[in-house]
Amino acid sequence: QPAHVAHAMADPDALPFPLAAGYATLALNGAKGGATKYLCLQYLNYARWTSQQFSCNLPTSLQIMTSLHLKSPSGRWTPLGFLKFWRPAVTLLNETVHWGMKVPLAMALYQELRPLGGHGGLALAVALSTAGEVAMTGWSERFGVHMGLKQITSYRDSFEIARQARGNALFGAWAGAGGLWVRNFSWNLTFFEWKRLLHNAVDKTPETAPEWFKTHLDWLRSLEKKNQANVLTFEAATLGTYLTFFNMAGDNIKTKMQVDPERYPSFRSTAYEIWSQHGLVGFTRGSLFKGIYLILGSTLAIGIQERLTEIMAALLR
């Protein structure tokens, strides 16, 4: 029987990631994907930071980036200034660790919490795994935003500015951690739910599915498994990015708290200032850059993670 008919053998509550080679292999390949994402797409990340720092739209943020890095004070073009979008290099470490732990940590916790239900157990697992992400990468995320946008070349100077603004070393190093957790949790949970739902739909067409969706599922089934997985990751990332307001709201709060810890000392005061000055639109700034970066980046990172893990699992058999 075809896979979409013989669904009884599948577990509809399982997360659709390859585990045959173990969590460590999944983490290692995720780290490789995260590093590749940084090397290929960091300029989009920088554009998002700029848009959120100034709460401005796409044309204005591009104009700011051009005037700061692609033109000299005398007005001459400096195309090599484009490379400054990849500074500081700690962002490479951040992306590598972030994507290395995202999937395997959530999956490991979910296995323990599945008695709470497919959705409730997953939500709690993602909440805890996201806290782990923030603990491991919050400090490097702050360095990346603060040093990148302020063009600070010294990690010590950046840390000292944040420490003095927040009152102690811990709060200074992890400035914006609350916004980072809100951003990552909302995207992680939505992404995992959509990816599971889409994979289940490919295995067995939902009875209430509209005709256009059935046609789309038939097309997905015609693809090779590796290409099918990449398309489903892309679709889940798109839905997770653009159907989650809290993803962008948390991201805007996080960026402002990290780039200017003195002006934005807390999650609550930062959210209030964005609301009072810009309304709901202020919480969505950078969404186009964020969407392109996250959708392409997660498809790239998780695609590499899934592909390499499957290859390594086949070698072990």
PDB file of N, CA, C and O in Angstrom, residues 193-226:
ATOM      1  N   GLU A 193       4.572  22.007  15.467  1.00  0.00           N
ATOM      2  CA  GLU A 193       3.176  21.603  15.267  1.00  0.00           C
ATOM      3  C   GLU A 193       2.850  21.533  13.772  1.00  0.00           C
ATOM      4  O   GLU A 193       2.227  20.568  13.309  1.00  0.00           O
ATOM      5  N   TRP A 194       3.263  22.547  13.017  1.00  0.00           N
ATOM      6  CA  TRP A 194       2.969  22.551  11.586  1.00  0.00           C
ATOM      7  C   TRP A 194       3.719  21.441  10.863  1.00  0.00           C
ATOM      8  O   TRP A 194       3.170  20.790   9.970  1.00  0.00           O
ATOM      9  N   LYS A 195       4.970  21.212  11.229  1.00  0.00           N
ATOM     10  CA  LYS A 195       5.744  20.173  10.548  1.00  0.00           C
ATOM     11  C   LYS A 195       5.128  18.801  10.803  1.00  0.00           C
ATOM     12  O   LYS A 195       5.014  17.980   9.883  1.00  0.00           O
ATOM     13  N   ARG A 196       4.717  18.544  12.027  1.00  0.00           N
ATOM     14  CA  ARG A 196       4.076  17.266  12.338  1.00  0.00           C
ATOM     15  C   ARG A 196       2.761  17.130  11.590  1.00  0.00           C
ATOM     16  O   ARG A 196       2.462  16.064  11.019  1.00  0.00           O
ATOM     17  N   LEU A 197       1.960  18.192  11.591  1.00  0.00           N
ATOM     18  CA  LEU A 197       0.665  18.148  10.908  1.00  0.00           C
ATOM     19  C   LEU A 197       0.842  17.890   9.409  1.00  0.00           C
ATOM     20  O   LEU A 197       0.130  17.069   8.813  1.00  0.00           O
ATOM     21  N   LEU A 198       1.814  18.567   8.795  1.00  0.00           N
ATOM     22  CA  LEU A 198       2.013  18.412   7.356  1.00  0.00           C
ATOM     23  C   LEU A 198       2.528  17.018   7.010  1.00  0.00           C
ATOM     24  O   LEU A 198       2.096  16.414   6.017  1.00  0.00           O
ATOM     25  N   HIS A 199       3.454  16.499   7.807  1.00  0.00           N
ATOM     26  CA  HIS A 199       3.947  15.142   7.556  1.00  0.00           C
ATOM     27  C   HIS A 199       2.822  14.121   7.714  1.00  0.00           C
ATOM     28  O   HIS A 199       2.714  13.172   6.925  1.00  0.00           O
ATOM     29  N   ASN A 200       1.974  14.298   8.731  1.00  0.00           N
ATOM     30  CA  ASN A 200       0.842  13.396   8.927  1.00  0.00           C
ATOM     31  C   ASN A 200      -0.129  13.474   7.749  1.00  0.00           C
ATOM     32  O   ASN A 200      -0.699  12.459   7.324  1.00  0.00           O
ATOM     33  N   ALA A 201      -0.316  14.690   7.222  1.00  0.00           N
ATOM     34  CA  ALA A 201      -1.227  14.854   6.088  1.00  0.00           C
ATOM     35  C   ALA A 201      -0.680  14.154   4.840  1.00  0.00           C
ATOM     36  O   ALA A 201      -1.444  13.596   4.039  1.00  0.00           O
ATOM     37  N   VAL A 202       0.636  14.176   4.664  1.00  0.00           N
ATOM     38  CA  VAL A 202       1.237  13.461   3.537  1.00  0.00           C
ATOM     39  C   VAL A 202       1.040  11.957   3.704  1.00  0.00           C
ATOM     40  O   VAL A 202       0.761  11.240   2.742  1.00  0.00           O
ATOM     41  N   ASP A 203       1.155  11.464   4.948  1.00  0.00           N
ATOM     42  CA  ASP A 203       0.952  10.039   5.199  1.00  0.00           C
ATOM     43  C   ASP A 203      -0.500   9.625   4.993  1.00  0.00           C
ATOM     44  O   ASP A 203      -0.789   8.561   4.460  1.00  0.00           O
ATOM     45  N   LYS A 204      -1.414  10.492   5.443  1.00  0.00           N
ATOM     46  CA  LYS A 204      -2.842  10.174   5.328  1.00  0.00           C
ATOM     47  C   LYS A 204      -3.618  11.466   5.126  1.00  0.00           C
ATOM     48  O   LYS A 204      -3.629  12.332   6.010  1.00  0.00           O
ATOM     49  N   THR A 205      -4.263  11.577   3.997  1.00  0.00           N
ATOM     50  CA  THR A 205      -5.003  12.794   3.681  1.00  0.00           C
ATOM     51  C   THR A 205      -6.129  13.020   4.687  1.00  0.00           C
ATOM     52  O   THR A 205      -6.962  12.126   4.889  1.00  0.00           O
ATOM     53  N   PRO A 206      -6.198  14.196   5.335  1.00  0.00           N
ATOM     54  CA  PRO A 206      -7.303  14.482   6.266  1.00  0.00           C
ATOM     55  C   PRO A 206      -8.642  14.423   5.535  1.00  0.00           C
ATOM     56  O   PRO A 206      -8.762  14.865   4.390  1.00  0.00           O
ATOM     57  N   GLU A 207      -9.654  13.872   6.196  1.00  0.00           N
ATOM     58  CA  GLU A 207     -10.963  13.708   5.558  1.00  0.00           C
ATOM     59  C   GLU A 207     -11.590  15.039   5.167  1.00  0.00           C
ATOM     60  O   GLU A 207     -12.333  15.125   4.201  1.00  0.00           O
ATOM     61  N   THR A 208     -11.308  16.088   5.940  1.00  0.00           N
ATOM     62  CA  THR A 208     -11.930  17.392   5.679  1.00  0.00           C
ATOM     63  C   THR A 208     -11.055  18.296   4.816  1.00  0.00           C
ATOM     64  O   THR A 208     -11.362  19.477   4.668  1.00  0.00           O
ATOM     65  N   ALA A 209      -9.979  17.764   4.239  1.00  0.00           N
ATOM     66  CA  ALA A 209      -9.063  18.595   3.455  1.00  0.00           C
ATOM     67  C   ALA A 209      -9.742  19.117   2.196  1.00  0.00           C
ATOM     68  O   ALA A 209     -10.442  18.370   1.505  1.00  0.00           O
ATOM     69  N   PRO A 210      -9.542  20.400   1.869  1.00  0.00           N
ATOM     70  CA  PRO A 210     -10.103  20.934   0.611  1.00  0.00           C
ATOM     71  C   PRO A 210      -9.357  20.358  -0.588  1.00  0.00           C
ATOM     72  O   PRO A 210      -8.252  19.809  -0.459  1.00  0.00           O
ATOM     73  N   GLU A 211      -9.954  20.496  -1.752  1.00  0.00           N
ATOM     74  CA  GLU A 211      -9.391  19.890  -2.948  1.00  0.00           C
ATOM     75  C   GLU A 211      -7.991  20.417  -3.266  1.00  0.00           C
ATOM     76  O   GLU A 211      -7.116  19.661  -3.692  1.00  0.00           O
ATOM     77  N   TRP A 212      -7.776  21.734  -3.078  1.00  0.00           N
ATOM     78  CA  TRP A 212      -6.466  22.297  -3.415  1.00  0.00           C
ATOM     79  C   TRP A 212      -5.371  21.696  -2.531  1.00  0.00           C
ATOM     80  O   TRP A 212      -4.241  21.479  -2.983  1.00  0.00           O
ATOM     81  N   PHE A 213      -5.739  21.396  -1.270  1.00  0.00           N
ATOM     82  CA  PHE A 213      -4.753  20.817  -0.361  1.00  0.00           C
ATOM     83  C   PHE A 213      -4.473  19.355  -0.733  1.00  0.00           C
ATOM     84  O   PHE A 213      -3.338  18.888  -0.665  1.00  0.00           O
ATOM     85  N   LYS A 214      -5.518  18.645  -1.165  1.00  0.00           N
ATOM     86  CA  LYS A 214      -5.326  17.263  -1.611  1.00  0.00           C
ATOM     87  C   LYS A 214      -4.405  17.218  -2.839  1.00  0.00           C
ATOM     88  O   LYS A 214      -3.548  16.337  -2.944  1.00  0.00           O
ATOM     89  N   THR A 215      -4.597  18.172  -3.732  1.00  0.00           N
ATOM     90  CA  THR A 215      -3.737  18.240  -4.917  1.00  0.00           C
ATOM     91  C   THR A 215      -2.292  18.507  -4.518  1.00  0.00           C
ATOM     92  O   THR A 215      -1.349  17.918  -5.064  1.00  0.00           O
ATOM     93  N   HIS A 216      -2.133  19.400  -3.546  1.00  0.00           N
ATOM     94  CA  HIS A 216      -0.789  19.715  -3.057  1.00  0.00           C
ATOM     95  C   HIS A 216      -0.150  18.493  -2.404  1.00  0.00           C
ATOM     96  O   HIS A 216       1.044  18.217  -2.615  1.00  0.00           O
ATOM     97  N   LEU A 217      -0.917  17.744  -1.644  1.00  0.00           N
ATOM     98  CA  LEU A 217      -0.382  16.546  -0.997  1.00  0.00           C
ATOM     99  C   LEU A 217       0.026  15.499  -2.029  1.00  0.00           C
ATOM    100  O   LEU A 217       1.054  14.820  -1.873  1.00  0.00           O
ATOM    101  N   ASP A 218      -0.754  15.367  -3.086  1.00  0.00           N
ATOM    102  CA  ASP A 218      -0.398  14.425  -4.149  1.00  0.00           C
ATOM    103  C   ASP A 218       0.927  14.823  -4.796  1.00  0.00           C
ATOM    104  O   ASP A 218       1.755  13.962  -5.131  1.00  0.00           O
ATOM    105  N   TRP A 219       1.126  16.125  -4.976  1.00  0.00           N
ATOM    106  CA  TRP A 219       2.389  16.596  -5.547  1.00  0.00           C
ATOM    107  C   TRP A 219       3.559  16.291  -4.598  1.00  0.00           C
ATOM    108  O   TRP A 219       4.620  15.841  -5.044  1.00  0.00           O
ATOM    109  N   LEU A 220       3.349  16.508  -3.308  1.00  0.00           N
ATOM    110  CA  LEU A 220       4.402  16.230  -2.332  1.00  0.00           C
ATOM    111  C   LEU A 220       4.784  14.747  -2.348  1.00  0.00           C
ATOM    112  O   LEU A 220       5.966  14.391  -2.245  1.00  0.00           O
ATOM    113  N   ARG A 221       3.797  13.871  -2.479  1.00  0.00           N
ATOM    114  CA  ARG A 221       4.056  12.431  -2.502  1.00  0.00           C
ATOM    115  C   ARG A 221       4.826  12.000  -3.746  1.00  0.00           C
ATOM    116  O   ARG A 221       5.452  10.935  -3.758  1.00  0.00           O
ATOM    117  N   SER A 222       4.781  12.820  -4.784  1.00  0.00           N
ATOM    118  CA  SER A 222       5.502  12.484  -6.013  1.00  0.00           C
ATOM    119  C   SER A 222       6.994  12.814  -5.913  1.00  0.00           C
ATOM    120  O   SER A 222       7.778  12.397  -6.770  1.00  0.00           O
ATOM    121  N   LEU A 223       7.384  13.547  -4.873  1.00  0.00           N
ATOM    122  CA  LEU A 223       8.778  13.950  -4.715  1.00  0.00           C
ATOM    123  C   LEU A 223       9.591  12.851  -4.045  1.00  0.00           C
ATOM    124  O   LEU A 223       9.057  12.006  -3.330  1.00  0.00           O
ATOM    125  N   GLU A 224      10.906  12.905  -4.255  1.00  0.00           N
ATOM    126  CA  GLU A 224      11.791  12.038  -3.495  1.00  0.00           C
ATOM    127  C   GLU A 224      11.706  12.433  -2.020  1.00  0.00           C
ATOM    128  O   GLU A 224      11.435  13.582  -1.686  1.00  0.00           O
ATOM    129  N   LYS A 225      11.951  11.466  -1.149  1.00  0.00           N
ATOM    130  CA  LYS A 225      11.775  11.706   0.282  1.00  0.00           C
ATOM    131  C   LYS A 225      12.600  12.889   0.772  1.00  0.00           C
ATOM    132  O   LYS A 225      12.141  13.697   1.580  1.00  0.00           O
ATOM    133  N   LYS A 226      13.839  13.010   0.327  1.00  0.00           N
ATOM    134  CA  LYS A 226      14.701  14.091   0.798  1.00  0.00           C
ATOM    135  C   LYS A 226      14.171  15.450   0.341  1.00  0.00           C
ATOM    136  O   LYS A 226      14.196  16.432   1.100  1.00  0.00           O
TER     137      LYS A 226
END
